Tab-separated table of C-alpha atoms and ligand atoms in Angstrom:
chain	number	residue	atom	x	y	z
A	16	MET	CA	12.814	24.764	29.381
A	17	GLU	CA	14.608	25.825	26.177
A	18	PHE	CA	15.867	23.109	23.849
A	19	LYS	CA	18.757	23.393	21.446
A	20	LYS	CA	19.950	21.332	18.516
A	21	ASN	CA	22.431	18.610	19.516
A	22	GLN	CA	21.383	18.807	23.168
A	23	ILE	CA	21.340	15.423	24.909
A	24	ILE	CA	18.212	14.630	26.893
A	25	GLU	CA	16.658	11.714	28.730
A	26	LEU	CA	12.945	11.096	28.468
A	27	ASN	CA	10.109	8.579	28.666
A	28	ILE	CA	8.139	7.706	25.557
A	29	ASP	CA	4.457	8.104	26.368
A	30	ASP	CA	2.674	8.292	23.020
A	31	ILE	CA	2.825	7.190	19.414
A	32	GLY	CA	2.638	9.499	16.404
A	33	ASN	CA	0.964	9.222	13.035
A	34	GLU	CA	3.926	7.581	11.356
A	35	GLY	CA	4.417	5.140	14.241
A	36	GLU	CA	7.208	7.207	15.788
A	37	GLY	CA	7.531	7.519	19.566
A	38	ILE	CA	6.554	10.730	21.327
A	39	GLY	CA	7.976	11.900	24.651
A	40	HIS	CA	7.281	15.062	26.631
A	41	ILE	CA	9.476	17.303	28.744
A	42	ASP	CA	7.640	20.123	30.535
A	43	GLY	CA	4.818	19.836	28.024
A	44	TYR	CA	7.154	20.115	25.020
A	45	ALA	CA	6.638	17.178	22.634
A	46	LEU	CA	9.555	15.420	21.001
A	47	PHE	CA	9.163	12.935	18.133
A	48	LEU	CA	11.629	10.038	17.947
A	49	LYS	CA	11.876	7.340	15.307
A	50	ASN	CA	12.520	3.809	16.561
A	51	ALA	CA	11.170	4.547	20.021
A	52	VAL	CA	8.058	2.930	21.486
A	53	ILE	CA	5.664	3.715	24.295
A	54	GLY	CA	7.222	2.622	27.575
A	55	ASP	CA	10.864	3.147	26.541
A	56	ARG	CA	13.130	5.397	28.561
A	57	VAL	CA	15.773	6.739	26.193
A	58	ARG	CA	18.744	9.035	25.940
A	59	ALA	CA	18.352	11.111	22.787
A	60	LYS	CA	19.912	13.930	20.837
A	61	ILE	CA	17.760	16.806	19.678
A	62	ILE	CA	17.997	17.224	15.909
A	63	LYS	CA	15.417	19.907	15.191
A	64	THR	CA	13.285	22.250	17.264
A	65	LYS	CA	10.100	24.118	16.463
A	66	LYS	CA	8.023	26.337	18.691
A	67	ASN	CA	5.759	23.666	20.149
A	68	TYR	CA	7.522	20.447	19.265
A	69	GLY	CA	10.785	18.992	18.084
A	70	PHE	CA	12.561	15.924	16.752
A	71	ALA	CA	15.229	13.845	18.445
A	72	ARG	CA	17.277	10.766	17.642
A	73	VAL	CA	17.546	7.838	20.014
A	74	GLU	CA	21.166	7.497	21.214
A	75	GLU	CA	20.592	4.775	23.759
A	76	ILE	CA	17.650	2.856	25.106
A	77	LEU	CA	18.084	3.161	28.868
A	78	GLU	CA	15.101	1.003	29.812
A	79	PRO	CA	13.295	-0.856	27.026
A	80	SER	CA	9.526	-0.910	26.928
A	81	LYS	CA	7.915	-4.286	27.634
A	82	ASP	CA	6.364	-3.972	24.161
A	83	ARG	CA	9.724	-3.688	22.429
A	84	VAL	CA	10.871	-6.713	20.440
A	85	GLU	CA	14.090	-7.497	18.580
A	86	PRO	CA	13.399	-6.795	14.883
A	87	LYS	CA	13.596	-9.885	12.717
A	88	CYS	CA	15.474	-7.867	10.100
A	89	PRO	CA	19.005	-6.722	11.002
A	90	VAL	CA	18.666	-3.566	8.908
A	91	ALA	CA	15.146	-2.608	9.996
A	92	ARG	CA	16.414	0.624	11.491
A	93	PRO	CA	18.182	2.248	8.523
A	94	CYS	CA	15.566	0.938	6.091
A	95	GLY	CA	12.753	3.319	5.284
A	96	GLY	CA	10.254	0.439	5.000
A	97	CYS	CA	9.285	-1.194	8.295
A	98	THR	CA	8.933	1.619	10.808
A	99	LEU	CA	7.318	-0.587	13.455
A	100	GLN	CA	9.278	-3.854	13.407
A	101	HIS	CA	10.650	-3.207	16.901
A	102	PHE	CA	7.079	-2.969	18.221
A	103	ASN	CA	5.281	-6.146	19.390
A	104	TYR	CA	2.858	-7.112	16.588
A	105	LYS	CA	-0.119	-7.329	18.943
A	106	LYS	CA	0.617	-3.771	20.011
A	107	GLN	CA	0.918	-2.660	16.390
A	108	LEU	CA	-2.603	-3.949	15.865
A	109	GLU	CA	-3.890	-2.168	18.968
A	110	TYR	CA	-2.246	1.013	17.745
A	111	LYS	CA	-3.925	0.738	14.332
A	112	PHE	CA	-7.325	-0.011	15.831
A	113	HIS	CA	-7.074	3.027	18.091
A	114	LYS	CA	-5.836	5.242	15.314
A	115	VAL	CA	-9.049	4.574	13.378
A	116	LYS	CA	-11.199	4.882	16.502
A	117	ASN	CA	-9.595	8.197	17.494
A	118	CYS	CA	-9.995	9.674	14.024
A	119	LEU	CA	-13.659	8.660	13.832
A	120	GLU	CA	-14.319	10.163	17.249
A	121	ARG	CA	-12.261	13.333	17.016
A	122	ILE	CA	-12.501	14.228	13.336
A	123	GLY	CA	-15.684	12.351	12.460
A	124	GLY	CA	-17.525	13.417	15.609
A	125	LEU	CA	-18.883	9.889	16.065
A	126	GLU	CA	-19.699	8.985	19.637
A	127	ASN	CA	-19.521	5.473	20.957
A	128	ILE	CA	-17.935	4.259	17.767
A	129	GLU	CA	-16.070	1.389	19.442
A	130	SER	CA	-19.348	-0.519	19.806
A	131	LYS	CA	-19.599	-0.555	15.994
A	132	MET	CA	-16.024	-1.600	15.405
A	133	GLU	CA	-15.107	-5.215	14.751
A	134	PRO	CA	-11.906	-6.553	16.293
A	135	ILE	CA	-8.985	-5.687	13.990
A	136	TYR	CA	-8.121	-8.259	11.313
A	137	GLY	CA	-4.413	-8.885	11.827
A	138	MET	CA	-2.133	-11.355	10.070
A	139	GLU	CA	-1.454	-14.757	11.551
A	140	GLU	CA	2.099	-14.601	10.219
A	141	PRO	CA	2.992	-10.943	9.642
A	142	PHE	CA	6.089	-11.661	7.531
A	143	TYR	CA	6.857	-12.509	3.896
A	144	TYR	CA	3.472	-11.162	2.844
A	145	ARG	CA	4.299	-8.823	-0.065
A	146	ASN	CA	3.819	-9.935	-3.675
A	147	LYS	CA	5.692	-7.053	-5.287
A	148	ALA	CA	9.296	-5.937	-4.806
A	149	GLN	CA	11.477	-3.304	-6.460
A	150	PHE	CA	15.157	-3.612	-5.575
A	151	PRO	CA	17.542	-0.851	-6.702
A	152	VAL	CA	20.899	-2.043	-8.028
A	153	GLY	CA	24.143	-0.084	-7.658
A	154	THR	CA	27.767	-0.329	-6.598
A	155	ASP	CA	29.349	0.333	-3.228
A	156	LYS	CA	32.422	2.508	-2.724
A	157	ASP	CA	34.705	-0.424	-3.577
A	158	GLY	CA	32.894	-1.052	-6.835
A	159	ASN	CA	31.030	-4.181	-5.692
A	160	LEU	CA	27.492	-4.698	-6.893
A	161	VAL	CA	24.858	-4.103	-4.236
A	162	THR	CA	21.099	-4.509	-4.150
A	163	GLY	CA	18.510	-4.116	-1.448
A	164	PHE	CA	16.734	-0.896	-0.608
A	165	TYR	CA	17.320	2.791	-0.173
A	166	ALA	CA	18.110	3.953	3.360
A	167	GLY	CA	15.213	6.106	4.633
A	168	ARG	CA	14.859	9.374	2.670
A	169	THR	CA	18.094	8.857	0.657
A	170	HIS	CA	19.261	7.043	-2.458
A	171	THR	CA	22.062	5.186	-0.681
A	172	ILE	CA	21.566	1.489	-1.332
A	173	ILE	CA	21.862	-0.776	1.684
A	174	ASP	CA	22.803	-4.282	0.626
A	175	CYS	CA	20.054	-6.576	1.854
A	176	ARG	CA	18.901	-9.567	-0.109
A	177	HIS	CA	16.622	-11.091	2.484
A	178	CYS	CA	13.696	-8.785	3.174
A	179	VAL	CA	11.442	-10.256	5.865
A	180	ILE	CA	8.226	-8.816	4.447
A	181	GLN	CA	8.869	-9.949	0.858
A	182	HIS	CA	8.225	-13.409	-0.516
A	183	PRO	CA	11.304	-15.549	0.335
A	184	VAL	CA	11.931	-16.386	-3.342
A	185	ASN	CA	13.279	-12.860	-3.837
A	186	GLU	CA	16.573	-13.687	-2.146
A	187	CYS	CA	17.306	-16.423	-4.669
A	188	ILE	CA	16.316	-14.160	-7.586
A	189	LEU	CA	18.643	-11.391	-6.391
A	190	GLN	CA	21.575	-13.813	-5.995
A	191	LYS	CA	21.052	-15.132	-9.506
A	192	VAL	CA	20.756	-11.721	-11.155
A	193	LEU	CA	23.808	-10.331	-9.361
A	194	ALA	CA	25.871	-13.455	-10.104
A	195	TYR	CA	24.947	-13.080	-13.795
A	196	MET	CA	25.873	-9.382	-13.755
A	197	GLU	CA	29.257	-10.096	-12.159
A	198	LYS	CA	30.169	-12.929	-14.512
A	199	ASN	CA	29.112	-11.091	-17.643
A	200	HIS	CA	30.337	-7.658	-16.621
A	201	ILE	CA	26.901	-6.095	-16.783
A	202	SER	CA	27.052	-2.735	-15.041
A	203	ALA	CA	24.683	-1.309	-12.493
A	204	TYR	CA	23.093	2.029	-13.274
A	205	ASP	CA	24.588	5.079	-11.590
A	206	GLU	CA	22.019	7.822	-11.242
A	207	ARG	CA	24.634	10.541	-10.729
A	208	THR	CA	26.338	9.925	-14.063
A	209	HIS	CA	23.322	8.388	-15.850
A	210	GLN	CA	25.674	5.580	-16.957
A	211	GLY	CA	25.385	1.832	-16.454
A	212	LEU	CA	22.653	-0.626	-17.334
A	213	ILE	CA	20.578	-2.306	-14.640
A	214	ARG	CA	18.571	0.081	-12.495
A	215	HIS	CA	16.117	-2.095	-10.611
A	216	ILE	CA	15.087	-5.707	-10.220
A	217	VAL	CA	11.307	-5.814	-10.016
A	218	THR	CA	9.529	-9.006	-8.989
A	219	ARG	CA	5.920	-10.119	-8.705
A	220	VAL	CA	4.685	-13.328	-7.126
A	221	GLY	CA	1.238	-14.853	-7.494
A	222	PHE	CA	0.512	-16.175	-4.017
A	223	VAL	CA	-2.311	-18.428	-5.191
A	224	THR	CA	-0.967	-19.484	-8.619
A	225	GLY	CA	2.692	-19.667	-7.568
A	226	GLU	CA	3.661	-17.800	-10.754
A	227	ILE	CA	6.727	-15.579	-10.558
A	228	MET	CA	7.834	-12.619	-12.692
A	229	VAL	CA	11.273	-11.052	-12.861
A	230	CYS	CA	11.515	-7.725	-14.654
A	231	LEU	CA	14.900	-6.054	-15.103
A	232	VAL	CA	14.671	-2.287	-15.418
A	233	VAL	CA	17.374	-1.345	-17.889
A	234	ASN	CA	18.937	1.906	-19.055
A	235	GLY	CA	18.952	0.464	-22.569
A	236	SER	CA	17.261	-2.613	-23.987
A	237	LYS	CA	17.468	-6.387	-23.732
A	238	LYS	CA	19.985	-6.393	-26.601
A	239	ASP	CA	22.469	-4.681	-24.284
A	240	LEU	CA	22.347	-7.587	-21.817
A	241	ARG	CA	24.965	-9.985	-23.149
A	242	ASN	CA	24.449	-13.701	-22.552
A	243	LEU	CA	20.958	-12.998	-21.269
A	244	ASN	CA	20.031	-16.628	-22.038
A	245	VAL	CA	22.423	-17.684	-19.255
A	246	LEU	CA	20.408	-15.671	-16.745
A	247	VAL	CA	17.139	-16.974	-18.173
A	248	ASP	CA	18.319	-20.577	-17.768
A	249	SER	CA	19.389	-19.880	-14.224
A	250	LEU	CA	16.108	-18.139	-13.270
A	251	LYS	CA	14.068	-20.934	-14.890
A	252	GLU	CA	15.452	-23.286	-12.264
A	253	ILE	CA	13.172	-21.501	-9.782
A	254	ASP	CA	9.845	-23.250	-9.417
A	255	GLY	CA	7.035	-21.096	-10.820
A	256	MET	CA	9.203	-18.787	-12.961
A	257	THR	CA	6.807	-18.040	-15.817
A	258	SER	CA	7.701	-14.508	-16.823
A	259	ILE	CA	11.044	-12.809	-17.431
A	260	CYS	CA	11.044	-9.403	-19.075
A	261	VAL	CA	12.900	-6.143	-19.468
A	262	ASN	CA	11.516	-2.706	-18.765
A	263	VAL	CA	13.217	0.062	-20.704
A	264	ASN	CA	13.885	3.194	-18.669
A	265	GLN	CA	16.453	5.563	-20.190
A	266	GLU	CA	15.160	8.686	-18.503
A	267	ARG	CA	16.967	10.662	-15.823
A	268	THR	CA	14.205	10.174	-13.317
A	269	ASN	CA	13.290	8.812	-9.907
A	270	ARG	CA	10.469	6.853	-11.494
A	271	ILE	CA	11.366	3.205	-11.283
A	272	LEU	CA	9.625	1.906	-14.400
A	273	GLY	CA	9.567	3.196	-17.951
A	274	ASN	CA	6.645	2.569	-20.314
A	275	LYS	CA	8.209	0.062	-22.712
A	276	ILE	CA	8.343	-3.642	-21.916
A	277	GLU	CA	10.290	-6.315	-23.813
A	278	GLU	CA	9.440	-9.973	-23.394
A	279	VAL	CA	12.390	-12.257	-22.707
A	280	TYR	CA	10.847	-15.497	-21.500
A	281	GLY	CA	7.107	-16.193	-21.314
A	282	PRO	CA	4.507	-13.427	-21.416
A	283	ALA	CA	5.210	-10.134	-19.625
A	284	TYR	CA	2.587	-10.863	-16.984
A	285	ILE	CA	1.566	-13.402	-14.381
A	286	TYR	CA	-1.835	-14.429	-13.067
A	287	ASP	CA	-3.089	-14.454	-9.534
A	288	TYR	CA	-6.385	-14.827	-7.719
A	289	ILE	CA	-8.095	-12.952	-4.960
A	290	GLY	CA	-10.861	-15.255	-3.819
A	291	ASN	CA	-12.388	-16.661	-7.004
A	292	VAL	CA	-11.464	-13.758	-9.233
A	293	LYS	CA	-8.459	-14.083	-11.527
A	294	TYR	CA	-6.258	-11.109	-12.365
A	295	GLN	CA	-3.571	-10.566	-14.978
A	296	ILE	CA	-0.668	-8.603	-13.524
A	297	GLY	CA	2.103	-6.959	-15.553
A	298	PRO	CA	5.110	-4.960	-14.335
A	299	LEU	CA	3.139	-1.722	-14.675
A	300	SER	CA	-0.181	-2.919	-13.234
A	301	PHE	CA	-1.309	-1.631	-9.911
A	302	PHE	CA	-2.193	-4.580	-7.701
A	303	GLN	CA	-2.669	-4.744	-3.931
A	304	VAL	CA	0.619	-5.857	-2.340
A	305	ASN	CA	-0.699	-8.071	0.448
A	306	PRO	CA	-2.978	-10.569	-1.307
A	307	LYS	CA	-3.962	-12.480	1.824
A	308	GLN	CA	-5.229	-9.410	3.642
A	309	THR	CA	-6.665	-7.923	0.467
A	310	LYS	CA	-8.986	-10.911	0.343
A	311	VAL	CA	-10.030	-10.178	3.929
A	312	LEU	CA	-10.592	-6.523	3.063
A	313	TYR	CA	-12.606	-7.174	-0.107
A	314	GLU	CA	-14.682	-9.857	1.559
A	315	LYS	CA	-15.582	-7.261	4.194
A	316	ALA	CA	-16.479	-4.744	1.505
A	317	LEU	CA	-18.634	-7.395	-0.182
A	318	GLU	CA	-20.281	-8.379	3.106
A	319	TYR	CA	-21.058	-4.729	3.919
A	320	ALA	CA	-22.526	-4.208	0.436
A	321	GLN	CA	-25.154	-6.882	1.276
A	322	LEU	CA	-25.844	-7.880	-2.305
A	323	ASN	CA	-28.502	-10.374	-3.352
A	324	GLY	CA	-28.103	-10.176	-7.108
A	325	ASN	CA	-30.523	-7.362	-7.940
A	326	GLU	CA	-28.349	-4.385	-7.163
A	327	THR	CA	-26.688	-1.720	-9.230
A	328	VAL	CA	-23.355	-0.864	-7.670
A	329	TRP	CA	-20.871	1.931	-8.404
A	330	ASP	CA	-17.231	1.305	-7.469
A	331	LEU	CA	-15.405	4.635	-7.447
A	332	TYR	CA	-11.582	4.876	-7.573
A	333	CYS	CA	-11.706	1.312	-8.863
A	334	GLY	CA	-8.059	0.871	-9.999
A	335	ILE	CA	-7.826	-2.330	-12.082
A	336	GLY	CA	-11.331	-3.238	-10.962
A	337	THR	CA	-10.303	-5.513	-8.152
A	338	ILE	CA	-13.220	-4.589	-5.903
A	339	SER	CA	-15.590	-4.123	-8.861
A	340	LEU	CA	-15.104	-7.725	-10.000
A	341	PHE	CA	-15.428	-8.973	-6.458
A	342	LEU	CA	-18.789	-7.191	-6.296
A	343	ALA	CA	-19.785	-8.361	-9.782
A	344	GLN	CA	-19.946	-11.912	-8.404
A	345	LYS	CA	-23.022	-10.921	-6.386
A	346	ALA	CA	-24.482	-7.791	-8.020
A	347	LYS	CA	-26.731	-7.299	-11.045
A	348	GLN	CA	-24.544	-4.570	-12.524
A	349	VAL	CA	-21.291	-2.903	-11.451
A	350	TYR	CA	-19.851	0.354	-12.779
A	351	GLY	CA	-16.246	1.243	-12.009
A	352	VAL	CA	-14.613	4.672	-12.308
A	353	GLU	CA	-10.874	5.291	-12.313
A	354	ILE	CA	-8.604	8.132	-13.444
A	355	VAL	CA	-5.751	6.005	-14.866
A	356	LYS	CA	-6.552	4.735	-18.354
A	357	GLU	CA	-4.117	1.796	-18.218
A	358	ALA	CA	-5.771	0.588	-15.013
A	359	ILE	CA	-9.153	0.621	-16.768
A	360	ASP	CA	-7.644	-1.365	-19.671
A	361	ASP	CA	-6.628	-3.981	-17.078
A	362	ALA	CA	-10.053	-3.837	-15.439
A	363	ARG	CA	-11.822	-4.522	-18.763
A	364	LEU	CA	-9.416	-7.313	-19.568
A	365	ASN	CA	-9.890	-8.918	-16.163
A	366	ALA	CA	-13.679	-8.632	-16.432
A	367	LYS	CA	-13.599	-10.396	-19.787
A	368	MET	CA	-11.145	-13.060	-18.629
A	369	ASN	CA	-13.414	-13.917	-15.697
A	370	GLY	CA	-16.521	-13.917	-17.883
A	371	PHE	CA	-18.237	-10.984	-16.183
A	372	SER	CA	-20.627	-9.249	-18.563
A	373	ASN	CA	-22.108	-7.135	-15.783
A	374	ALA	CA	-19.107	-4.867	-15.163
A	375	GLU	CA	-18.598	-1.632	-17.086
A	376	PHE	CA	-15.784	0.865	-16.615
A	377	PHE	CA	-15.301	4.598	-17.072
A	378	VAL	CA	-12.002	6.467	-17.345
A	379	GLY	CA	-12.051	9.820	-15.572
A	380	LYS	CA	-12.143	11.602	-12.271
A	381	ALA	CA	-14.802	10.154	-10.003
A	382	GLU	CA	-15.878	13.699	-9.069
A	383	GLU	CA	-16.487	14.453	-12.755
A	384	VAL	CA	-17.814	11.154	-14.098
A	385	LEU	CA	-20.423	10.554	-11.393
A	386	PRO	CA	-22.004	14.062	-11.456
A	387	ARG	CA	-21.962	13.994	-15.281
A	388	GLU	CA	-23.598	10.597	-15.519
A	389	TYR	CA	-26.102	11.575	-12.849
A	390	LYS	CA	-27.084	14.786	-14.628
A	391	LYS	CA	-27.010	13.416	-18.166
A	392	ASN	CA	-28.248	9.866	-17.730
A	393	GLY	CA	-29.919	9.965	-14.319
A	394	ILE	CA	-27.840	7.020	-13.157
A	395	TYR	CA	-28.870	5.101	-10.104
A	396	ALA	CA	-27.101	3.131	-7.379
A	397	ASP	CA	-28.280	0.755	-4.679
A	398	VAL	CA	-24.786	0.661	-3.267
A	399	ILE	CA	-21.777	2.939	-3.794
A	400	VAL	CA	-18.303	1.720	-2.902
A	401	VAL	CA	-15.397	4.182	-2.703
A	402	ASP	CA	-11.699	3.425	-2.241
A	403	PRO	CA	-9.981	6.796	-2.681
A	404	PRO	CA	-6.271	7.611	-2.335
A	405	ARG	CA	-5.065	9.148	0.924
A	406	LYS	CA	-6.569	12.560	0.276
A	407	GLY	CA	-10.051	11.054	0.465
A	408	CYS	CA	-13.138	11.887	-1.620
A	409	ASP	CA	-13.686	15.131	-3.432
A	410	GLY	CA	-16.480	17.296	-1.996
A	411	LYS	CA	-18.327	17.363	-5.333
A	412	LEU	CA	-18.318	13.587	-5.401
A	413	LEU	CA	-19.741	13.269	-1.876
A	414	ASP	CA	-22.423	15.732	-2.906
A	415	THR	CA	-23.509	13.636	-5.876
A	416	MET	CA	-23.358	10.431	-3.852
A	417	VAL	CA	-25.761	11.917	-1.334
A	418	LYS	CA	-28.102	13.093	-4.108
A	419	MET	CA	-28.161	9.600	-5.609
A	420	GLU	CA	-29.445	8.251	-2.274
A	421	PRO	CA	-27.913	4.776	-2.395
A	422	LYS	CA	-29.156	2.482	0.361
A	423	ARG	CA	-25.603	1.791	1.431
A	424	ILE	CA	-22.201	3.374	1.069
A	425	VAL	CA	-19.143	1.204	1.644
A	426	TYR	CA	-16.074	3.334	2.260
A	427	VAL	CA	-12.696	1.587	1.911
A	428	SER	CA	-9.912	3.839	3.139
A	429	CYS	CA	-6.143	3.948	3.497
A	430	ASP	CA	-6.203	7.108	5.607
A	431	PRO	CA	-8.428	7.224	8.692
A	432	ALA	CA	-8.187	11.029	8.969
A	433	THR	CA	-9.725	11.746	5.564
A	434	LEU	CA	-12.117	8.820	6.056
A	435	ALA	CA	-13.390	10.461	9.237
A	436	ARG	CA	-13.655	13.873	7.554
A	437	ASP	CA	-15.762	12.396	4.726
A	438	ILE	CA	-17.928	10.325	7.062
A	439	LYS	CA	-18.782	13.454	8.983
A	440	ILE	CA	-20.134	14.962	5.754
A	441	LEU	CA	-22.111	11.818	4.920
A	442	GLU	CA	-23.475	11.610	8.468
A	443	GLY	CA	-24.637	15.218	8.127
A	444	ASN	CA	-26.524	14.269	4.971
A	445	GLY	CA	-28.723	11.379	5.990
A	446	TYR	CA	-26.230	8.545	6.383
A	447	GLN	CA	-25.417	6.602	9.495
A	448	THR	CA	-22.271	4.646	10.293
A	449	GLU	CA	-23.211	1.026	10.974
A	450	LYS	CA	-20.010	-0.978	11.046
A	451	VAL	CA	-16.274	-0.444	10.924
A	452	SER	CA	-13.496	-2.913	10.382
A	453	VAL	CA	-9.759	-2.361	10.330
A	454	VAL	CA	-7.594	-4.737	8.290
A	455	ASP	CA	-3.825	-4.882	8.688
A	456	GLN	CA	-2.556	-4.835	5.111
A	457	PHE	CA	0.894	-3.423	5.884
A	458	SER	CA	2.297	-5.182	8.952
A	459	HIS	CA	5.324	-3.382	10.479
A	460	SER	CA	4.445	-0.090	8.848
A	461	SER	CA	2.106	2.513	10.296
A	462	HIS	CA	-0.342	2.341	7.369
A	463	VAL	CA	-3.921	1.499	8.248
A	464	GLU	CA	-6.662	0.184	5.986
A	465	SER	CA	-10.309	0.214	7.010
A	466	VAL	CA	-13.819	-0.396	5.681
A	467	VAL	CA	-16.926	1.395	6.883
A	468	LEU	CA	-20.573	0.637	6.152
A	469	LEU	CA	-22.946	3.596	6.108
A	470	SER	CA	-26.652	3.224	5.560
A	471	ASN	CA	-29.238	5.678	4.355
A	472	LYS	CA	-31.430	6.635	7.307
A	473	ASN	CA	-34.440	7.536	5.139
A	474	VAL	CA	-34.442	4.230	3.300
A	475	LYS	CA	-34.241	2.470	6.633
A	476	LYS	CA	-37.379	4.238	7.855
A	477	LYS	CA	-39.272	3.434	4.660
B	518	LIG	N1	-9.904	-0.043	-5.454
B	518	LIG	C1	-8.660	-0.307	-6.125
B	518	LIG	C2	-7.642	0.849	-6.088
B	518	LIG	C3	-7.712	1.823	-4.985
B	518	LIG	S1	-6.346	2.941	-4.924
B	518	LIG	C4	-8.045	-1.559	-5.566
B	518	LIG	O1	-8.413	-2.001	-4.493
B	518	LIG	O2	-7.173	-2.134	-6.209
B	518	LIG	C5	-7.067	4.454	-5.413
B	518	LIG	C6	-7.252	4.601	-6.907
B	518	LIG	O3	-7.861	5.867	-7.154
B	518	LIG	C7	-5.963	4.601	-7.718
B	518	LIG	O4	-6.074	3.614	-8.699
B	518	LIG	C8	-5.909	6.004	-8.349
B	518	LIG	O5	-5.374	6.008	-9.653
B	518	LIG	C9	-7.364	6.387	-8.375
B	518	LIG	N2	-7.698	7.826	-8.369
B	518	LIG	C10	-7.034	8.844	-7.797
B	518	LIG	N3	-7.721	9.986	-7.925
B	518	LIG	C11	-8.856	9.686	-8.592
B	518	LIG	C12	-9.990	10.456	-9.021
B	518	LIG	N4	-10.084	11.748	-8.766
B	518	LIG	N5	-10.977	9.819	-9.660
B	518	LIG	C13	-10.912	8.496	-9.914
B	518	LIG	N6	-9.871	7.730	-9.539
B	518	LIG	C14	-8.847	8.305	-8.896
């Protein structure tokens, strides 16, 4: 059967794609549909065709799947954020578990992997879990101020002040900032004309400390915000408001934050804890967005590392040292490597603040620092932890890791496909996958986080 753009079809959704989209088949031809779930029968319009597959848009759900639920958020569909909110949470978890399992089997070539997988760690309450929000500010066609989020793949702002995955305090913050802007005639930034002042409202919440930060991203400086003290007084009414600051961003850019920060009230950072480790978090710091599940994830990494206090551990792609400091609680010595200098500044600061003298950090590419230190200084590791970005580990890095013969490798991953690819290499070089756990860090999105323990087969024999 030939398909054409704009053609209307009816089909059953029988599979789920990598981004959480529904997949249906007609005569073997696969069609990808956003907002459709396995078990739905839908009427859809074809929007794009390729030789072996195409894309369609759901026009009407003819028979809903039994796994379909009413999204809690009324604008879940246009929003680019939660791609899975219409999918029963239990099913989301099953989907994520199987995604990891399938990758490990098909790409990693691991047989019988399910027996080594722990049940997925889901959230008890998969809402209001994020500690970081960045709301764009603009005006609608009638000139009213709007804030919320960009509709998927566009820069059209959809007004939405109650996001069901953000901390509830955000709604109150947005009301206060917009009320201040209206009263004091503070303009919203317009990216087409590069005019106007407020670009984004960025917030951070410490889930353990209760500390809250509001950072206004301004096309100008704090001096341009008239009667700013009125806003400060209003925001201070919120329990836990310890940090109000301005981020200067006068560039014509899609980047949300500029480099310069101006303090307005309190320091330009808040504190939070993951487990017993305290972290200082500024507007520019990278910090995991789901602190509750991050604790679950790092505790798994720590458990898999099996430390008794005598080990030397390398934490590669260490960011602000979150995992490194977690490990430093139980290891003799931890070395962290990270490419972003500012992140390493944070890591050193956090190490000092927590009183860890056994954590040292290197700025650079993991695939350059580790081979260099191995060649030059003959460095050693009992355990190596990696937490690379989605593209996974560099081949040169894996090579050096294998040469260093650590007893254990703990692989934390945000992309099961590259995880599986790298595990296959490690398995081919004397390592064996022992345990796998999947942790749901990003409920209602298709992102999957997992931790794998690999052990050195030779050491085991010895
Ligand atoms: N483990 C940290 C961060 C993991 S995110 C945490 O849990 O908070 C991955 C990190 O790898 C990012 O901080 C990114 O800046 C860093 N990165 C990316 N490429 C890198 C490379 N080639 N070498 C070292 N670090 C890299």
